[in-house]
Short mmCIF file of C-alpha atoms in Angstrom, two decimals:
data_model
loop_
_atom_site.label_atom_id
_atom_site.label_comp_id
_atom_site.label_asym_id
_atom_site.label_seq_id
_atom_site.Cartn_x
_atom_site.Cartn_y
_atom_site.Cartn_z
CA MET A 1 12.59 -72.17 -98.06
CA PRO A 2 9.66 -74.08 -96.85
CA PRO A 3 7.76 -72.88 -93.58
CA ASP A 4 9.21 -73.97 -90.41
CA ARG A 5 6.26 -76.91 -89.11
CA ARG A 6 6.16 -75.35 -85.79
CA ASP A 7 4.33 -72.04 -87.63
CA ARG A 8 1.73 -73.98 -88.98
CA PRO A 9 -1.80 -73.14 -87.54
CA GLU A 10 -2.39 -77.04 -86.29
CA CYS A 11 0.98 -77.09 -83.98
CA HIS A 12 0.20 -73.32 -82.69
CA ALA A 13 -3.71 -75.05 -81.69
CA ARG A 14 -1.73 -78.02 -80.56
CA GLN A 15 0.72 -76.15 -78.27
CA ARG A 16 -2.50 -74.09 -76.98
CA ILE A 17 -4.00 -77.01 -75.78
CA GLN A 18 -1.41 -78.70 -74.05
CA ASP A 19 -0.53 -75.41 -72.27
CA LEU A 20 -4.24 -75.10 -71.21
CA GLY A 21 -4.04 -79.15 -69.91
CA THR A 22 -0.74 -78.35 -68.06
CA GLY A 23 -1.89 -75.09 -66.44
CA ILE A 24 -5.54 -77.03 -65.15
CA ALA A 25 -3.53 -79.83 -64.00
CA LEU A 26 -1.32 -77.56 -62.06
CA THR A 27 -4.03 -75.43 -60.70
CA ILE A 28 -5.87 -78.67 -59.41
CA LEU A 29 -2.63 -79.98 -57.93
CA ALA A 30 -1.63 -76.68 -56.29
CA PHE A 31 -5.42 -76.30 -55.00
CA LEU A 32 -5.31 -80.13 -53.16
CA PHE A 33 -1.95 -79.25 -51.77
CA LEU A 34 -3.24 -76.26 -50.28
CA ALA A 35 -6.50 -77.77 -48.83
CA GLY A 36 -4.34 -80.69 -47.66
CA LEU A 37 -1.73 -78.44 -45.59
CA GLY A 38 -4.70 -75.73 -44.77
CA GLN A 39 -6.59 -78.16 -42.50
CA ALA A 40 -4.06 -77.83 -40.16
CA THR A 41 -4.80 -74.28 -39.19
CA VAL A 42 -4.41 -74.56 -35.48
CA SER A 43 -2.51 -78.04 -34.89
CA PHE A 44 0.50 -77.89 -36.75
CA SER A 45 2.63 -80.75 -37.82
CA PRO A 46 5.44 -81.89 -35.24
CA LEU A 47 7.94 -81.29 -38.55
CA ASP A 48 6.59 -77.32 -38.56
CA LYS A 49 7.51 -76.76 -35.03
CA ASP A 50 10.88 -78.79 -34.92
CA LEU A 51 12.20 -76.91 -37.60
CA LEU A 52 11.07 -73.54 -35.93
CA TYR A 53 12.80 -74.28 -32.89
CA GLY A 54 15.88 -75.58 -34.73
CA LEU A 55 16.33 -72.61 -36.65
CA GLN A 56 16.38 -70.70 -33.50
CA THR A 57 20.08 -72.13 -32.59
CA TRP A 58 21.37 -70.27 -35.67
CA ARG A 59 20.20 -67.09 -34.18
CA GLY A 60 22.77 -64.16 -33.70
CA PRO A 61 23.08 -60.45 -34.47
CA THR A 62 24.86 -60.76 -37.86
CA MET A 63 22.56 -63.75 -38.68
CA ASN A 64 19.36 -61.75 -37.94
CA ALA A 65 20.17 -58.58 -39.81
CA ALA A 66 21.37 -60.73 -42.76
CA MET A 67 18.04 -62.68 -42.72
CA ARG A 68 15.87 -59.67 -42.54
CA LEU A 69 17.55 -58.05 -45.37
CA VAL A 70 17.00 -61.09 -47.21
CA ALA A 71 13.31 -61.24 -46.17
CA ASP A 72 12.72 -57.76 -47.49
CA LEU A 73 13.98 -58.85 -51.27
CA GLY A 74 10.84 -60.87 -51.30
CA SER A 75 8.15 -57.88 -49.97
CA PRO A 76 5.70 -56.25 -51.85
CA LEU A 77 7.53 -52.82 -51.97
CA VAL A 78 10.80 -54.27 -53.10
CA LEU A 79 9.45 -56.20 -55.53
CA THR A 80 7.03 -53.75 -57.12
CA SER A 81 10.11 -51.52 -57.23
CA LEU A 82 11.83 -54.14 -58.95
CA VAL A 83 9.52 -54.91 -61.75
CA ILE A 84 8.76 -51.63 -62.25
CA LEU A 85 12.75 -50.79 -62.69
CA THR A 86 13.31 -53.67 -64.79
CA GLY A 87 10.29 -52.64 -67.11
CA LEU A 88 11.21 -48.79 -67.71
CA MET A 89 14.85 -50.54 -68.25
CA GLY A 90 13.56 -53.21 -70.83
CA TRP A 91 15.98 -55.64 -69.13
CA PRO A 92 15.94 -58.34 -70.02
CA SER A 93 13.53 -58.27 -72.86
CA ARG A 94 12.18 -54.82 -74.43
CA ALA A 95 9.27 -56.64 -75.60
CA PRO A 96 6.07 -54.83 -74.11
CA ALA A 97 4.60 -58.00 -72.84
CA ASP A 98 7.89 -59.06 -71.41
CA ARG A 99 8.76 -55.67 -69.87
CA PHE A 100 5.24 -55.14 -67.83
CA GLY A 101 4.66 -59.16 -67.50
CA PRO A 102 6.52 -59.10 -63.97
CA LEU A 103 4.21 -56.56 -62.62
CA GLY A 104 0.91 -58.17 -63.90
CA ILE A 105 1.85 -61.39 -62.38
CA LEU A 106 2.55 -59.56 -59.15
CA LEU A 107 -0.81 -57.77 -58.82
CA ALA A 108 -2.42 -61.08 -59.40
CA ALA A 109 -0.50 -63.20 -57.08
CA SER A 110 -1.11 -60.34 -54.34
CA LEU A 111 -4.85 -60.56 -54.87
CA ILE A 112 -4.68 -64.33 -54.78
CA ASN A 113 -2.30 -64.39 -51.85
CA THR A 114 -4.80 -62.15 -49.78
CA GLY A 115 -7.90 -63.97 -50.41
CA LEU A 116 -6.16 -67.72 -49.15
CA LYS A 117 -4.90 -65.60 -46.37
CA GLU A 118 -8.51 -64.79 -45.39
CA TRP A 119 -9.93 -68.32 -46.34
CA PHE A 120 -7.51 -70.23 -44.30
CA ALA A 121 -6.95 -67.56 -41.68
CA ARG A 122 -4.10 -69.43 -40.10
CA PRO A 123 -2.43 -67.52 -37.20
CA ARG A 124 1.33 -66.76 -36.94
CA PRO A 125 3.58 -68.38 -35.30
CA GLY A 126 3.16 -67.53 -31.59
CA PRO A 127 5.72 -65.93 -29.32
CA GLU A 128 6.96 -69.07 -27.79
CA PHE A 129 9.05 -69.35 -31.40
CA GLY A 130 10.55 -65.83 -30.68
CA PRO A 131 9.22 -64.04 -33.87
CA LEU A 132 11.87 -61.26 -35.36
CA VAL A 133 9.08 -59.74 -37.13
CA GLN A 134 5.29 -58.61 -36.52
CA GLU A 135 3.10 -59.22 -39.51
CA PRO A 136 -0.64 -58.10 -39.21
CA MET A 137 -2.22 -60.85 -41.49
CA ALA A 138 -2.74 -64.29 -41.38
CA SER A 139 0.20 -66.61 -42.10
CA PHE A 140 -0.93 -69.26 -44.73
CA PRO A 141 0.26 -69.21 -47.26
CA SER A 142 3.42 -67.29 -47.19
CA GLY A 143 2.90 -64.17 -49.28
CA HIS A 144 6.96 -63.81 -49.40
CA ALA A 145 7.40 -67.26 -50.87
CA MET A 146 4.26 -66.88 -53.20
CA LEU A 147 5.30 -63.28 -54.62
CA SER A 148 8.98 -64.20 -54.88
CA LEU A 149 8.23 -67.18 -57.00
CA CYS A 150 5.99 -65.73 -59.64
CA VAL A 151 8.27 -62.68 -59.92
CA TYR A 152 11.65 -63.90 -59.69
CA GLY A 153 10.42 -67.28 -61.40
CA LEU A 154 9.23 -65.12 -64.31
CA LEU A 155 12.93 -62.83 -64.47
CA VAL A 156 14.36 -66.43 -64.65
CA TRP A 157 12.30 -67.42 -67.69
CA GLN A 158 13.04 -64.08 -69.31
CA VAL A 159 16.70 -64.46 -68.68
CA TRP A 160 16.63 -67.87 -70.03
CA ARG A 161 15.46 -66.76 -73.23
CA ALA A 162 17.47 -63.62 -73.63
CA PRO A 163 20.36 -63.48 -76.03
CA MET A 164 23.09 -63.07 -73.57
CA PRO A 165 26.50 -65.16 -72.82
CA GLY A 166 25.65 -68.48 -71.85
CA PHE A 167 27.71 -68.31 -68.68
CA LEU A 168 26.11 -64.71 -67.51
CA LYS A 169 22.67 -66.32 -68.32
CA ALA A 170 23.38 -69.84 -66.04
CA SER A 171 24.69 -67.39 -63.16
CA LEU A 172 21.55 -65.07 -63.35
CA VAL A 173 19.48 -67.85 -63.36
CA ALA A 174 21.14 -69.60 -60.56
CA LEU A 175 21.46 -66.49 -58.53
CA LEU A 176 17.57 -65.93 -58.92
CA THR A 177 16.36 -69.44 -58.35
CA SER A 178 18.92 -69.56 -55.13
CA LEU A 179 17.04 -66.09 -53.83
CA VAL A 180 13.64 -67.51 -54.21
CA VAL A 181 14.81 -70.48 -51.67
CA VAL A 182 16.52 -68.45 -49.21
CA ILE A 183 13.60 -65.80 -48.78
CA GLY A 184 11.24 -68.57 -48.05
CA LEU A 185 14.04 -69.98 -45.51
CA SER A 186 14.39 -66.25 -44.23
CA ARG A 187 10.72 -66.27 -43.45
CA VAL A 188 11.15 -69.36 -41.20
CA TYR A 189 14.05 -68.15 -39.49
CA LEU A 190 12.30 -65.19 -38.56
CA ALA A 191 9.46 -66.89 -37.24
CA ALA A 192 7.12 -65.23 -39.37
CA HIS A 193 5.69 -68.35 -40.99
CA TYR A 194 5.56 -71.99 -40.37
CA PRO A 195 7.76 -74.35 -42.80
CA SER A 196 4.40 -75.39 -44.53
CA ASP A 197 3.38 -71.92 -45.04
CA VAL A 198 6.41 -71.04 -47.11
CA ILE A 199 5.74 -74.60 -49.02
CA ALA A 200 2.16 -73.67 -49.39
CA GLY A 201 3.39 -69.89 -50.86
CA PHE A 202 5.43 -71.86 -53.46
CA ALA A 203 2.82 -74.13 -54.46
CA ALA A 204 0.22 -71.76 -55.09
CA GLY A 205 2.73 -69.49 -57.03
CA VAL A 206 3.42 -72.17 -59.66
CA PRO A 207 0.40 -72.27 -61.48
CA LEU A 208 0.57 -68.37 -61.70
CA LEU A 209 3.94 -68.52 -63.00
CA TRP A 210 3.15 -71.15 -65.54
CA LEU A 211 -0.15 -69.01 -66.78
CA ALA A 212 2.55 -66.01 -67.24
CA THR A 213 4.52 -67.87 -69.46
CA VAL A 214 2.28 -68.99 -71.59
CA LEU A 215 0.60 -65.52 -71.96
CA LEU A 216 3.95 -64.05 -72.61
CA ARG A 217 5.01 -66.51 -74.85
CA VAL A 218 1.34 -66.23 -76.70
CA THR A 219 1.67 -62.84 -77.10
CA GLY A 220 5.36 -63.07 -78.26
CA GLU A 221 4.34 -65.17 -81.06
CA SER A 222 1.39 -62.97 -81.84
CA GLN A 223 3.69 -59.99 -82.32
CA GLU A 224 6.30 -62.07 -84.38
CA GLY A 225 3.46 -63.30 -86.41
CA GLN A 226 2.43 -59.75 -87.44
CA ARG A 227 5.72 -58.44 -88.33
CA ARG A 228 6.06 -61.15 -90.85
#
């Protein structure tokens, strides 16, 4: 049987160039987006304030407890526990790179997010918004949003590539994707962040997520080639 054209060296080289170009483009776009949003470190947009005030009308004991629980699913402690547990279990993949890739992207995202917070130094929403949680670090960009996108997003990518029934795969992808969105919403509901903080957190996580998928794919192809 003739070799698959996709296995040829020139095809792999072309794919690497495409991956590099996409990664650079995503990084530049994310940087410009963050720089644009970050200009409003003190004077926030009317939309930021309107959304914060609007979400206050949803508040109640049950909703407050639910949103705190959802927000916790995007906390560094929970995400660290999750990636260690899934890595030790070998789920959804037993390949070494796939097992510990989420831990690597979590550490990288945490360091970058801390640096961005110190750089922009945007204050958290003030007492006029009735914050339900108190956070010591700056507000921009949202760490929960950035870390959740990176970790749960990478799990989505791994699940999509894993051999499992189609319905289960689609359900897990939908669940994890929805979770990322709701975690971001919960941070605004709790008045821990302005909406633009959350959007910026998602934007900052996109290049990292892309880089992680490229590295894991390249590592997997290399290991597969060595076994042949």
